[in-house]
mmCIF file of C-alpha atoms in Angstrom:
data_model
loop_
_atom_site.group_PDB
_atom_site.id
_atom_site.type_symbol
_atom_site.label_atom_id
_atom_site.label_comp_id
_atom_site.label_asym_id
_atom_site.label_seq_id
_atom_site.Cartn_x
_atom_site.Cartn_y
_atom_site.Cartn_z
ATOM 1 C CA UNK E 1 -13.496 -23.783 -23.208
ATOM 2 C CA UNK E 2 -12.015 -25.522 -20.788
ATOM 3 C CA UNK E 3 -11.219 -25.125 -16.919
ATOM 4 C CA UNK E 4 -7.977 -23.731 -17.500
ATOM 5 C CA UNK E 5 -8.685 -21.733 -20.205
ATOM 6 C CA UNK E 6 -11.364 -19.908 -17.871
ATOM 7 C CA UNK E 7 -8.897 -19.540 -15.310
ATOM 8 C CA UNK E 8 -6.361 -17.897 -17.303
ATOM 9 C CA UNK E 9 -9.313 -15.652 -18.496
ATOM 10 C CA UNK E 10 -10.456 -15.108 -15.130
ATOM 11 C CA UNK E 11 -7.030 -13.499 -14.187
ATOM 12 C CA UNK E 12 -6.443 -11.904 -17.314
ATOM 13 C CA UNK E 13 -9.827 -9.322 -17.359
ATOM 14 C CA UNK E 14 -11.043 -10.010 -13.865
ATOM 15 C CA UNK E 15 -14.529 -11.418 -11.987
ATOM 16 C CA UNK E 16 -16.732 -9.387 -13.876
ATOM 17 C CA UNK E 17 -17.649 -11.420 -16.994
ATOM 18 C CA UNK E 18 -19.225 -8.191 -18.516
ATOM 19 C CA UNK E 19 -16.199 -5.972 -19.358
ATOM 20 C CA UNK E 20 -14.448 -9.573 -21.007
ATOM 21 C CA UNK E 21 -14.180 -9.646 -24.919
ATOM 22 C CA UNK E 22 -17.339 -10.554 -26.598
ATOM 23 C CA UNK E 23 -16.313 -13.757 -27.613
ATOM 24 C CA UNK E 24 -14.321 -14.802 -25.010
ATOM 25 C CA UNK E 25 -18.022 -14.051 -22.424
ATOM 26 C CA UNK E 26 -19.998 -15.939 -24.702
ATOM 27 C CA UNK E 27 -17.801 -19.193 -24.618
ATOM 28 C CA UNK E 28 -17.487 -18.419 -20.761
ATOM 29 C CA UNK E 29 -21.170 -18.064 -20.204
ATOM 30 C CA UNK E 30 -21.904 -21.473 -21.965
ATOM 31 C CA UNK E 31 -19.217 -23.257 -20.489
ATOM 32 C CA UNK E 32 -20.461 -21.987 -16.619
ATOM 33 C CA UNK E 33 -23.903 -23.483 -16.929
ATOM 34 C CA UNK E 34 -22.609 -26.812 -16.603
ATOM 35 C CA UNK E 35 -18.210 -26.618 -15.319
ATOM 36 C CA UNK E 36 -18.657 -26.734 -11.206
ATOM 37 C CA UNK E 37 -15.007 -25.753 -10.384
ATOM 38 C CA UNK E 38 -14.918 -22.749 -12.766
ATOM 39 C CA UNK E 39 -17.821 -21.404 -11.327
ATOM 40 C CA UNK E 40 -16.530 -22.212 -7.721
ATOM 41 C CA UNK E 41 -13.438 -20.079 -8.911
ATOM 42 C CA UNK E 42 -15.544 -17.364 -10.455
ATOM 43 C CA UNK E 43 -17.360 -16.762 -7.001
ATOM 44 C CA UNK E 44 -13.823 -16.595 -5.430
ATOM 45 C CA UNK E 45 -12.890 -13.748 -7.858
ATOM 46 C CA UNK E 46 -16.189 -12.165 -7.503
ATOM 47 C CA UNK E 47 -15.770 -12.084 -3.611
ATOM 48 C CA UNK E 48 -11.591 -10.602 -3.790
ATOM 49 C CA UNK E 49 -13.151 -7.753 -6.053
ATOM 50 C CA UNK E 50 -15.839 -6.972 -3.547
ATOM 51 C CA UNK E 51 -13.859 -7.622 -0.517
ATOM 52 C CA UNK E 52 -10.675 -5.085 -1.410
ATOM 53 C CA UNK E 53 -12.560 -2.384 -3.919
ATOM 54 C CA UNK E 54 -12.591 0.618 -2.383
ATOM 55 C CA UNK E 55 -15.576 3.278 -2.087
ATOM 56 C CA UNK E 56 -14.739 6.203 -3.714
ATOM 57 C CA UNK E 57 -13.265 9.013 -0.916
ATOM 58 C CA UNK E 58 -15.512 11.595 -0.879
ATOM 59 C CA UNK E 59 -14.308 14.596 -2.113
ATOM 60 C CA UNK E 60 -17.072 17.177 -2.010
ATOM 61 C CA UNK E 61 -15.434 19.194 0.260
ATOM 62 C CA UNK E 62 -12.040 19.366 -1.002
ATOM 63 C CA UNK E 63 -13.901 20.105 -4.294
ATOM 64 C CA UNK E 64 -15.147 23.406 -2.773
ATOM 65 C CA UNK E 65 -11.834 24.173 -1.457
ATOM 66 C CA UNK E 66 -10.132 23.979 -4.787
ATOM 67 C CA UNK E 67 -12.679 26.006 -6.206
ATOM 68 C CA UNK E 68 -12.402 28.692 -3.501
ATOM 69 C CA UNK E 69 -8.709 28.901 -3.892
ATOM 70 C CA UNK E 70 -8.746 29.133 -7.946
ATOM 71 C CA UNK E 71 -6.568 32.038 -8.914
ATOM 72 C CA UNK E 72 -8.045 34.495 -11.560
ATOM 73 C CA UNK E 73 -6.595 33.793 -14.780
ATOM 74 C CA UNK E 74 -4.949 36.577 -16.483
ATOM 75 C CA UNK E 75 -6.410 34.932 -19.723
ATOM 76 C CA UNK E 76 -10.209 34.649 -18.327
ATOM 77 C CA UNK E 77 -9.756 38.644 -17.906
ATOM 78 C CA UNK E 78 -9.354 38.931 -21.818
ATOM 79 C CA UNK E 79 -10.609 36.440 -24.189
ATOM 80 C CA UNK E 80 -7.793 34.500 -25.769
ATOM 81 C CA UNK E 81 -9.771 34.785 -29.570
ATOM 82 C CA UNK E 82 -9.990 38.947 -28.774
ATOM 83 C CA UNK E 83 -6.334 38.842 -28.258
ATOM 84 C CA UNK E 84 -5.513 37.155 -31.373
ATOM 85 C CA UNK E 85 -8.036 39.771 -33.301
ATOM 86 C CA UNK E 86 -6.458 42.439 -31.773
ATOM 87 C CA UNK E 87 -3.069 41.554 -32.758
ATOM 88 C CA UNK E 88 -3.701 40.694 -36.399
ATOM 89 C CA UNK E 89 -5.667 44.022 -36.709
ATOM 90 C CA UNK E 90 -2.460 46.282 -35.620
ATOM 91 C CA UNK E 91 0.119 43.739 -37.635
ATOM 92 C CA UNK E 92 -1.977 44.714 -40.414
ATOM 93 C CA UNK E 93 -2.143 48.469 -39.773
ATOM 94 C CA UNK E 94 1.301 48.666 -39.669
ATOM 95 C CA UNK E 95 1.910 46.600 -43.042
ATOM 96 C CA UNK E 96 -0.612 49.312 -44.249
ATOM 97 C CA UNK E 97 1.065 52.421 -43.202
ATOM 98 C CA UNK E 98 4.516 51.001 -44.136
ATOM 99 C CA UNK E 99 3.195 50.139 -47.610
ATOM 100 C CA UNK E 100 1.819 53.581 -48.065
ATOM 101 C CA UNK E 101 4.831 55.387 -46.932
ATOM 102 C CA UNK E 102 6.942 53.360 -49.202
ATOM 103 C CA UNK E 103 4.519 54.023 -52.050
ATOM 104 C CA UNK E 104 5.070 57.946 -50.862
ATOM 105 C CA UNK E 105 0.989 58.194 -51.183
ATOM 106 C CA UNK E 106 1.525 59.895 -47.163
ATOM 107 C CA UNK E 107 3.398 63.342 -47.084
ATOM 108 C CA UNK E 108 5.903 63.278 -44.057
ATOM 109 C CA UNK E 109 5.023 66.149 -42.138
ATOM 110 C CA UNK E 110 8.477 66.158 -40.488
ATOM 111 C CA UNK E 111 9.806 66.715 -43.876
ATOM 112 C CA UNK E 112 7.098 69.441 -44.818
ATOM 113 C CA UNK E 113 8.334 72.561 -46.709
ATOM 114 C CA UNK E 114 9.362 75.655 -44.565
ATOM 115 C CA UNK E 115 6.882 77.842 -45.960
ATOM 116 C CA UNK E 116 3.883 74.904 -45.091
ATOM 117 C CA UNK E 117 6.031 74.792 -41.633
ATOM 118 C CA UNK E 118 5.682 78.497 -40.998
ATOM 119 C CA UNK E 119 1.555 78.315 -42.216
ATOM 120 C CA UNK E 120 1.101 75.494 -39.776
ATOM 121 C CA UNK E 121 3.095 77.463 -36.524
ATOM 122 C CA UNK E 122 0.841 80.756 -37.546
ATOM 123 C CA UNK E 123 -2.849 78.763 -37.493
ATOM 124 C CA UNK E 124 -1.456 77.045 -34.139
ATOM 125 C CA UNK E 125 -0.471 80.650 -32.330
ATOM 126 C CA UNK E 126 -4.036 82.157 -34.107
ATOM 127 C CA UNK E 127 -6.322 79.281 -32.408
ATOM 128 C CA UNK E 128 -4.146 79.738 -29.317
ATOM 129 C CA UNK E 129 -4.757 83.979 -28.947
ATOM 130 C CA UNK E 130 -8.844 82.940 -30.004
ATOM 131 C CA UNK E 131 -9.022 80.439 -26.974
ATOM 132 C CA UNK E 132 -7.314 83.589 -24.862
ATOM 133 C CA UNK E 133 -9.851 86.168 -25.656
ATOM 134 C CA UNK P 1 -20.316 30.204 -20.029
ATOM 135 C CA UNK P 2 -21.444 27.226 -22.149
ATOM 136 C CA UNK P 3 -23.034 23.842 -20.759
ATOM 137 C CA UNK P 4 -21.275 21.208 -19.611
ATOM 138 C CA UNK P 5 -22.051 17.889 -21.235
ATOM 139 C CA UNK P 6 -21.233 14.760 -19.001
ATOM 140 C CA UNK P 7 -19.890 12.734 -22.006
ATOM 141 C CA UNK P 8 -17.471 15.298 -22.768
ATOM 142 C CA UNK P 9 -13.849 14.968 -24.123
ATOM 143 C CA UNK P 10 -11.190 16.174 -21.351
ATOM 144 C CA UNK P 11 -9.091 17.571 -23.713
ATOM 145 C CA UNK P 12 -12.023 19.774 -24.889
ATOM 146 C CA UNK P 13 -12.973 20.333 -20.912
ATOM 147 C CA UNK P 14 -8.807 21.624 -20.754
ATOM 148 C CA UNK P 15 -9.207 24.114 -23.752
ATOM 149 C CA UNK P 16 -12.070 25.529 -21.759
ATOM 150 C CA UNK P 17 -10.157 25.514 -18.903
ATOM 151 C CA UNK P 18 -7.482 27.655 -20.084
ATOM 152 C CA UNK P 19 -10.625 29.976 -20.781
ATOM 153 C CA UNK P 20 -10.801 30.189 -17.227
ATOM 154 C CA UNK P 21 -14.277 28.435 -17.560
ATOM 155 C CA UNK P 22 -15.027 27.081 -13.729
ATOM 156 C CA UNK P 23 -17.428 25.114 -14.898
ATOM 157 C CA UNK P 24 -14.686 22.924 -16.867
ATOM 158 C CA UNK P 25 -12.804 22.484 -14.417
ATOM 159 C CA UNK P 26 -15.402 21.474 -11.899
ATOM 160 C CA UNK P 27 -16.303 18.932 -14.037
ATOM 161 C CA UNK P 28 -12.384 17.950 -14.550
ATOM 162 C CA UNK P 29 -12.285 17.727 -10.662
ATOM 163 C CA UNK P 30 -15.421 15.385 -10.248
ATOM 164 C CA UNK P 31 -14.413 13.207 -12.928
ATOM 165 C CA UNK P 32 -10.356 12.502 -11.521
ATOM 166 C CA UNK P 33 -10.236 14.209 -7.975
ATOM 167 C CA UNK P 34 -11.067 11.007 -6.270
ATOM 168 C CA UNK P 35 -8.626 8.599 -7.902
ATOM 169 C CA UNK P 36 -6.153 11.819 -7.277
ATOM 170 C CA UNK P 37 -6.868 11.613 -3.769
ATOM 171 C CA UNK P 38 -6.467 7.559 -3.699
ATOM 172 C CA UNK P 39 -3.333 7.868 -5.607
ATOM 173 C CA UNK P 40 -1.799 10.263 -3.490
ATOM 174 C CA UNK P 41 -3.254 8.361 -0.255
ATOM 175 C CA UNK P 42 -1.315 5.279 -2.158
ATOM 176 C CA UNK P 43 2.216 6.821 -2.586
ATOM 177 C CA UNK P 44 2.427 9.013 0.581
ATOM 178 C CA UNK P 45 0.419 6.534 2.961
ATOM 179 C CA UNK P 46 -1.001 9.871 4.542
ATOM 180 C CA UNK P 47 -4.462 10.819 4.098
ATOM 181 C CA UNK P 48 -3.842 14.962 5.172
ATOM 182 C CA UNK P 49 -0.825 14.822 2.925
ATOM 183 C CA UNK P 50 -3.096 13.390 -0.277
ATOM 184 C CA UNK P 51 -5.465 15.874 -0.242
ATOM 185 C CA UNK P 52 -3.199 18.822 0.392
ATOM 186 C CA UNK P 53 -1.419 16.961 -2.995
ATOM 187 C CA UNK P 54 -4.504 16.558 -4.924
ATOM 188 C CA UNK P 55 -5.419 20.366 -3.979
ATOM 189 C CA UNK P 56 -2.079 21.279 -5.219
ATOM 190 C CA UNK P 57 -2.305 19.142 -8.354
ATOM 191 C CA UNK P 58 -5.975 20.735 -9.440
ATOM 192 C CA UNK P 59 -4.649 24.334 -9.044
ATOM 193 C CA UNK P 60 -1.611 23.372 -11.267
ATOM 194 C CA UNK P 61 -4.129 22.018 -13.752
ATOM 195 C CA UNK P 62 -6.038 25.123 -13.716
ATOM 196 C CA UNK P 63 -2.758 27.436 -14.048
ATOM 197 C CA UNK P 64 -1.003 25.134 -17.016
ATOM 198 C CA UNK P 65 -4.396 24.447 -19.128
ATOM 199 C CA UNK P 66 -2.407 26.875 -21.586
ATOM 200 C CA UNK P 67 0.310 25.291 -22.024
ATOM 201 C CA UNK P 68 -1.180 21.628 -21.625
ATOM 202 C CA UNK P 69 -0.473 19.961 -25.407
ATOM 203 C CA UNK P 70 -2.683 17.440 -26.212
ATOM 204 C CA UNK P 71 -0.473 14.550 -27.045
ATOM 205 C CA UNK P 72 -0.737 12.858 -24.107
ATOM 206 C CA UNK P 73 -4.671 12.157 -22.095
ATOM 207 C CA UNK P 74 -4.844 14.780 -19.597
ATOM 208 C CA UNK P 75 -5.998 11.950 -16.854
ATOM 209 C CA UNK P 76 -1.996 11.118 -17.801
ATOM 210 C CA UNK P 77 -0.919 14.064 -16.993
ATOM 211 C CA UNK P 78 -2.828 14.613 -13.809
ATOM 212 C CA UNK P 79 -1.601 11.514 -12.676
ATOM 213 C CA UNK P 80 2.087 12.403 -13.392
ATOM 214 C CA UNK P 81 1.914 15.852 -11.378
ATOM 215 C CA UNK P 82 -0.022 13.606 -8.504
ATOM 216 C CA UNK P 83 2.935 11.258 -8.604
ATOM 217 C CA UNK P 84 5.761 13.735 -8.491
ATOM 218 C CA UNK P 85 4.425 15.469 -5.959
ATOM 219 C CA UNK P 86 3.549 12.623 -4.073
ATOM 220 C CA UNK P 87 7.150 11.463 -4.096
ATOM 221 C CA UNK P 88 8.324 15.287 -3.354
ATOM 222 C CA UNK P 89 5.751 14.567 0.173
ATOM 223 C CA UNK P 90 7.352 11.044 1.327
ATOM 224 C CA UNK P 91 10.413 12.577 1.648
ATOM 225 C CA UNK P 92 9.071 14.774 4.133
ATOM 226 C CA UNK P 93 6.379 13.038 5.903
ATOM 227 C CA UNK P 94 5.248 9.466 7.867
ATOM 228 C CA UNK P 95 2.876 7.721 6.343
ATOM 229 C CA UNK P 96 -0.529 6.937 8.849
ATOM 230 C CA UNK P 97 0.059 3.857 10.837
ATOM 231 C CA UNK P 98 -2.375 0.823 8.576
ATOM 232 C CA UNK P 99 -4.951 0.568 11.760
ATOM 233 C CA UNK P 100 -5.487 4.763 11.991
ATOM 234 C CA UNK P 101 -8.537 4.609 9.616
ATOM 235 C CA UNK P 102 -11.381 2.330 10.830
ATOM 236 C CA UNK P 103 -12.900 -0.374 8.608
ATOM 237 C CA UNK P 104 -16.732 0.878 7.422
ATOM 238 C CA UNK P 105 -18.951 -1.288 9.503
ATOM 239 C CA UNK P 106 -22.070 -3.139 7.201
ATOM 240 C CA UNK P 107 -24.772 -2.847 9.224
ATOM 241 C CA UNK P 108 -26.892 -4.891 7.321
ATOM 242 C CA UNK P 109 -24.726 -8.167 8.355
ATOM 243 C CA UNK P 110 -24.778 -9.767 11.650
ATOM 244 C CA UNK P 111 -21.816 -9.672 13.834
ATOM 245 C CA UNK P 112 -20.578 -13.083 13.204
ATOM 246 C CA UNK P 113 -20.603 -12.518 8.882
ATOM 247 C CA UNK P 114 -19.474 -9.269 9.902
ATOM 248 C CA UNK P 115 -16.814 -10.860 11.699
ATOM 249 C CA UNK P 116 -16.017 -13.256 9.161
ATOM 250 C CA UNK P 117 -15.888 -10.227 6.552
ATOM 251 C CA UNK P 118 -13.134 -8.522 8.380
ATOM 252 C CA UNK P 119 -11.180 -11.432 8.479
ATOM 253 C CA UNK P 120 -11.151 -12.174 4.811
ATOM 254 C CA UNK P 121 -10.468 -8.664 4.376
ATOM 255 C CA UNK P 122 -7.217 -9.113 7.014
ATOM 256 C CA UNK P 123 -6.319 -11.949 5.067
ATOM 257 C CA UNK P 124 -6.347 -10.362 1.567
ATOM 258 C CA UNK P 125 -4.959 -6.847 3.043
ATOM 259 C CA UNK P 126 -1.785 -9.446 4.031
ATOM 260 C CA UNK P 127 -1.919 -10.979 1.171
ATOM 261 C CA UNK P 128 -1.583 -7.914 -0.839
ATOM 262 C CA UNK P 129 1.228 -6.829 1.379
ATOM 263 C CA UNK P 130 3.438 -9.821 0.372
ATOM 264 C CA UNK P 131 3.249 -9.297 -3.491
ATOM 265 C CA UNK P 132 6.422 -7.672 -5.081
ATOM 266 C CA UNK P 133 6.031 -4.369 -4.845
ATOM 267 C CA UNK P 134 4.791 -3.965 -8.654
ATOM 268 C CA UNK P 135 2.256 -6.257 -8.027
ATOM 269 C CA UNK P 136 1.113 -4.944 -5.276
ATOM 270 C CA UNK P 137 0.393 -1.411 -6.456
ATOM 271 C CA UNK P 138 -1.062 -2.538 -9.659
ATOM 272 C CA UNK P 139 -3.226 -3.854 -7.471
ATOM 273 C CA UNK P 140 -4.348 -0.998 -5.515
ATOM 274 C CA UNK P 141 -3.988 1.159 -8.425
ATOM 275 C CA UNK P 142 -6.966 -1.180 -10.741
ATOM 276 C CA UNK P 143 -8.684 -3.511 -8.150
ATOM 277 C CA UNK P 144 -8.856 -1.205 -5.084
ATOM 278 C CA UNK P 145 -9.023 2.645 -6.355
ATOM 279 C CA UNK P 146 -10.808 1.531 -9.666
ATOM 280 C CA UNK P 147 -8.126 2.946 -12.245
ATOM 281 C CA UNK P 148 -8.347 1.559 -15.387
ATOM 282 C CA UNK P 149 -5.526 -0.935 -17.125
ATOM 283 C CA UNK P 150 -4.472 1.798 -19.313
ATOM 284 C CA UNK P 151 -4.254 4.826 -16.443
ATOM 285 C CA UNK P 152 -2.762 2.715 -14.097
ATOM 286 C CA UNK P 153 -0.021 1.043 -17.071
ATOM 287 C CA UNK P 154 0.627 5.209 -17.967
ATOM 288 C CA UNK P 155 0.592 6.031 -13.667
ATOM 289 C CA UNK P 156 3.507 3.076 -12.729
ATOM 290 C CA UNK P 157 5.522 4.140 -16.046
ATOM 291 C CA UNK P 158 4.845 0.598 -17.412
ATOM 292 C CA UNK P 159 3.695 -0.803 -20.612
ATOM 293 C CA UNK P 160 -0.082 -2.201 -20.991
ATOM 294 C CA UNK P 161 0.946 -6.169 -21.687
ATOM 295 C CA UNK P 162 3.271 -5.639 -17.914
ATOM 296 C CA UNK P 163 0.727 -4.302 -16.388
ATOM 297 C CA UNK P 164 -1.378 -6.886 -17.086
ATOM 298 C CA UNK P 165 0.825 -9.717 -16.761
ATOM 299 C CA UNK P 166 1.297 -8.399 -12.826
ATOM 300 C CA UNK P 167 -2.327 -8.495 -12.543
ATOM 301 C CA UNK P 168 -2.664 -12.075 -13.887
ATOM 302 C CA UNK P 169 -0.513 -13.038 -10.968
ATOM 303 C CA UNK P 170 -1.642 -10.984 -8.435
ATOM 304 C CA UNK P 171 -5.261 -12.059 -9.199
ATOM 305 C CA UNK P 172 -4.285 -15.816 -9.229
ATOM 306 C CA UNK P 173 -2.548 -14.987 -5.680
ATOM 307 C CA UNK P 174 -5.344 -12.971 -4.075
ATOM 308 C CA UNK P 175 -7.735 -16.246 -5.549
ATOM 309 C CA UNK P 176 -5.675 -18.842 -3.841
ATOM 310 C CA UNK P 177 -5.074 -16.955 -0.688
ATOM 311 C CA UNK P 178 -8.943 -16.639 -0.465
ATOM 312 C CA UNK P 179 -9.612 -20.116 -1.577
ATOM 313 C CA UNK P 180 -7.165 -21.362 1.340
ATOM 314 C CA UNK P 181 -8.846 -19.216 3.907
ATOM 315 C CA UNK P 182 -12.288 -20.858 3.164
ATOM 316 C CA UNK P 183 -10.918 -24.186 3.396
ATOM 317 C CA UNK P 184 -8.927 -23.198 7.138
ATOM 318 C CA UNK P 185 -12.844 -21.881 8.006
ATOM 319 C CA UNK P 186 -14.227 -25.125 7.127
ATOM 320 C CA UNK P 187 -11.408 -27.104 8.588
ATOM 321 C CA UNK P 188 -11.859 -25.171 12.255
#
């Protein structure tokens, strides 16, 4: 590797020699022990990364503030996988009934005979004087 | 409430969040709130204003997790709400004048390396100032507030071989500006 080609490294994945390429390192590494001006230009990288990073901001309060302000979620009141259950269970009710009324295996009781009408009104009014007495 | 693994995936952390699991999101917030808070401090120039914006991006986060698809990394999409309403905010406000927040002070260096220090830092701070403006923020963005190629390439909208061919010559720049200020000390 040459000096160039170190340069154009160094600017392509930065001072630290540890997050290069694997092969790319290893040619850099050799070619360090014994190239002056690449690694006068590698301590001049080194010291631009140290010099303008940035510590992190610390955020620990803001963190609790976010938290504290969280609105309840109307899904964290009710399980999304219980909703889904829930639904499925009463589609399939419904296909059920709808199936057996089709199939006529349920009597309508809206459609009941008079005389099975007239039985039904006279147990109704019995239970009703027994609960009055 | 399950445990929270540090390794884990954000999109799995987001389908727990639209559980309503805290925990999740807790971990969401430690992981991205401080880049949010540098990104926003980036855009706006106002440090009040960037964590009002990071507040308001988290409590989107934690209201969308439904709806949040997982085609694109949700770091992306944090960074996109952070963005918009970081523009939305320079409308409206003026950013802190550069000098308002005080350099950290080392106080295991002397005053005169101290001294030297700050000047370097003046010099590069300047430096950084006269890139193009691409440049410049790609610069804050991955050598400053520690965003990676590929957040910062998804952040400015640009593709990963432009991002890195503006950090190529912003890195060459920052070198030689450094490299000249050595040789002024040495000179003096």
């Amino acid at each position: 590797m040459t000096d160039d080609e170190f340069m154009v490294l160094l600017d392509r994945h930065g001072a630290d020699l540890a997050l290069w390429p694997d092969p790319d390192r290893r040619a850099a590494a050799a070619m360090l022990k014994h190239a002056a001006e690449a690694r006068r230009q590698l301590r001049l990288a080194e010291q631009v990364a140290a010099l303008i990073a940035a510590p992190p901001p610390d955020t620990t309060r803001l963190q609790r503030s976010i938290l504290a302000a969280l609105p309840v979620p109307a899904v964290a009141a009710v399980p999304r996988g219980l909703v889904a259950s829930a639904g499925a269970t009463l589609m399939a009710s419904l296909a059920a009934g709808l199936m057996l009324g089709w199939l006529g295996l349920v009597n309508d009781p809206l459609s009941a005979p008079p005389d099975d009408l007239d039985q039904t009104i006279a147990i109704a009014f019995f239970v009703d004087e027994s609960y009055g007495s | 409430m399950t445990a929270t693994s540090e390794g884990e995936d954000d999109a799995i952390l987001m389908a727990r969040v639209a559980d309503g699991d805290r925990a999740a999101f807790a971990l969401l917030m430690q992981r991205h709130l401080g880049r949010a808070v540098a990104l926003a401090r980036r855009v706006t120039g106002n440090a009040a204003a960037a964590e009002d914006i990071a507040q308001e991006a988290f409590l989107r986060v934690w209201r969308k997790a439904a709806d949040w698809q997982p085609t694109a990394k949700v770091s992306t999409w944090l960074w996109r709400i952070v963005m918009n309403l970081s523009i939305d905010q320079t409308r409206r406000i003026k950013p802190d004048p550069l000098d308002s927040v005080p350099e950290p002070v080392d106080p295991a260096l002397d005053p005169e390396a101290e001294s030297a220090r700050r000047a370097l830092r003046r010099a590069l701070d300047a430096a950084i100032a006269g890139l193009p403006e691409r440049q410049a923020m790609a610069v804050r963005l991955c050598l400053v507030d520690g965003f990676s190629q590929a957040e910062a390439a998804e952040t400015l909208a640009l593709t990963a071989g432009a991002l890195e061919s503006l950090l190529v010559r912003a890195r060459r720049s920052l070198r030689l500006t450094l490299a000249h200020h050595a040789e002024e000390g040495r000179a003096s």
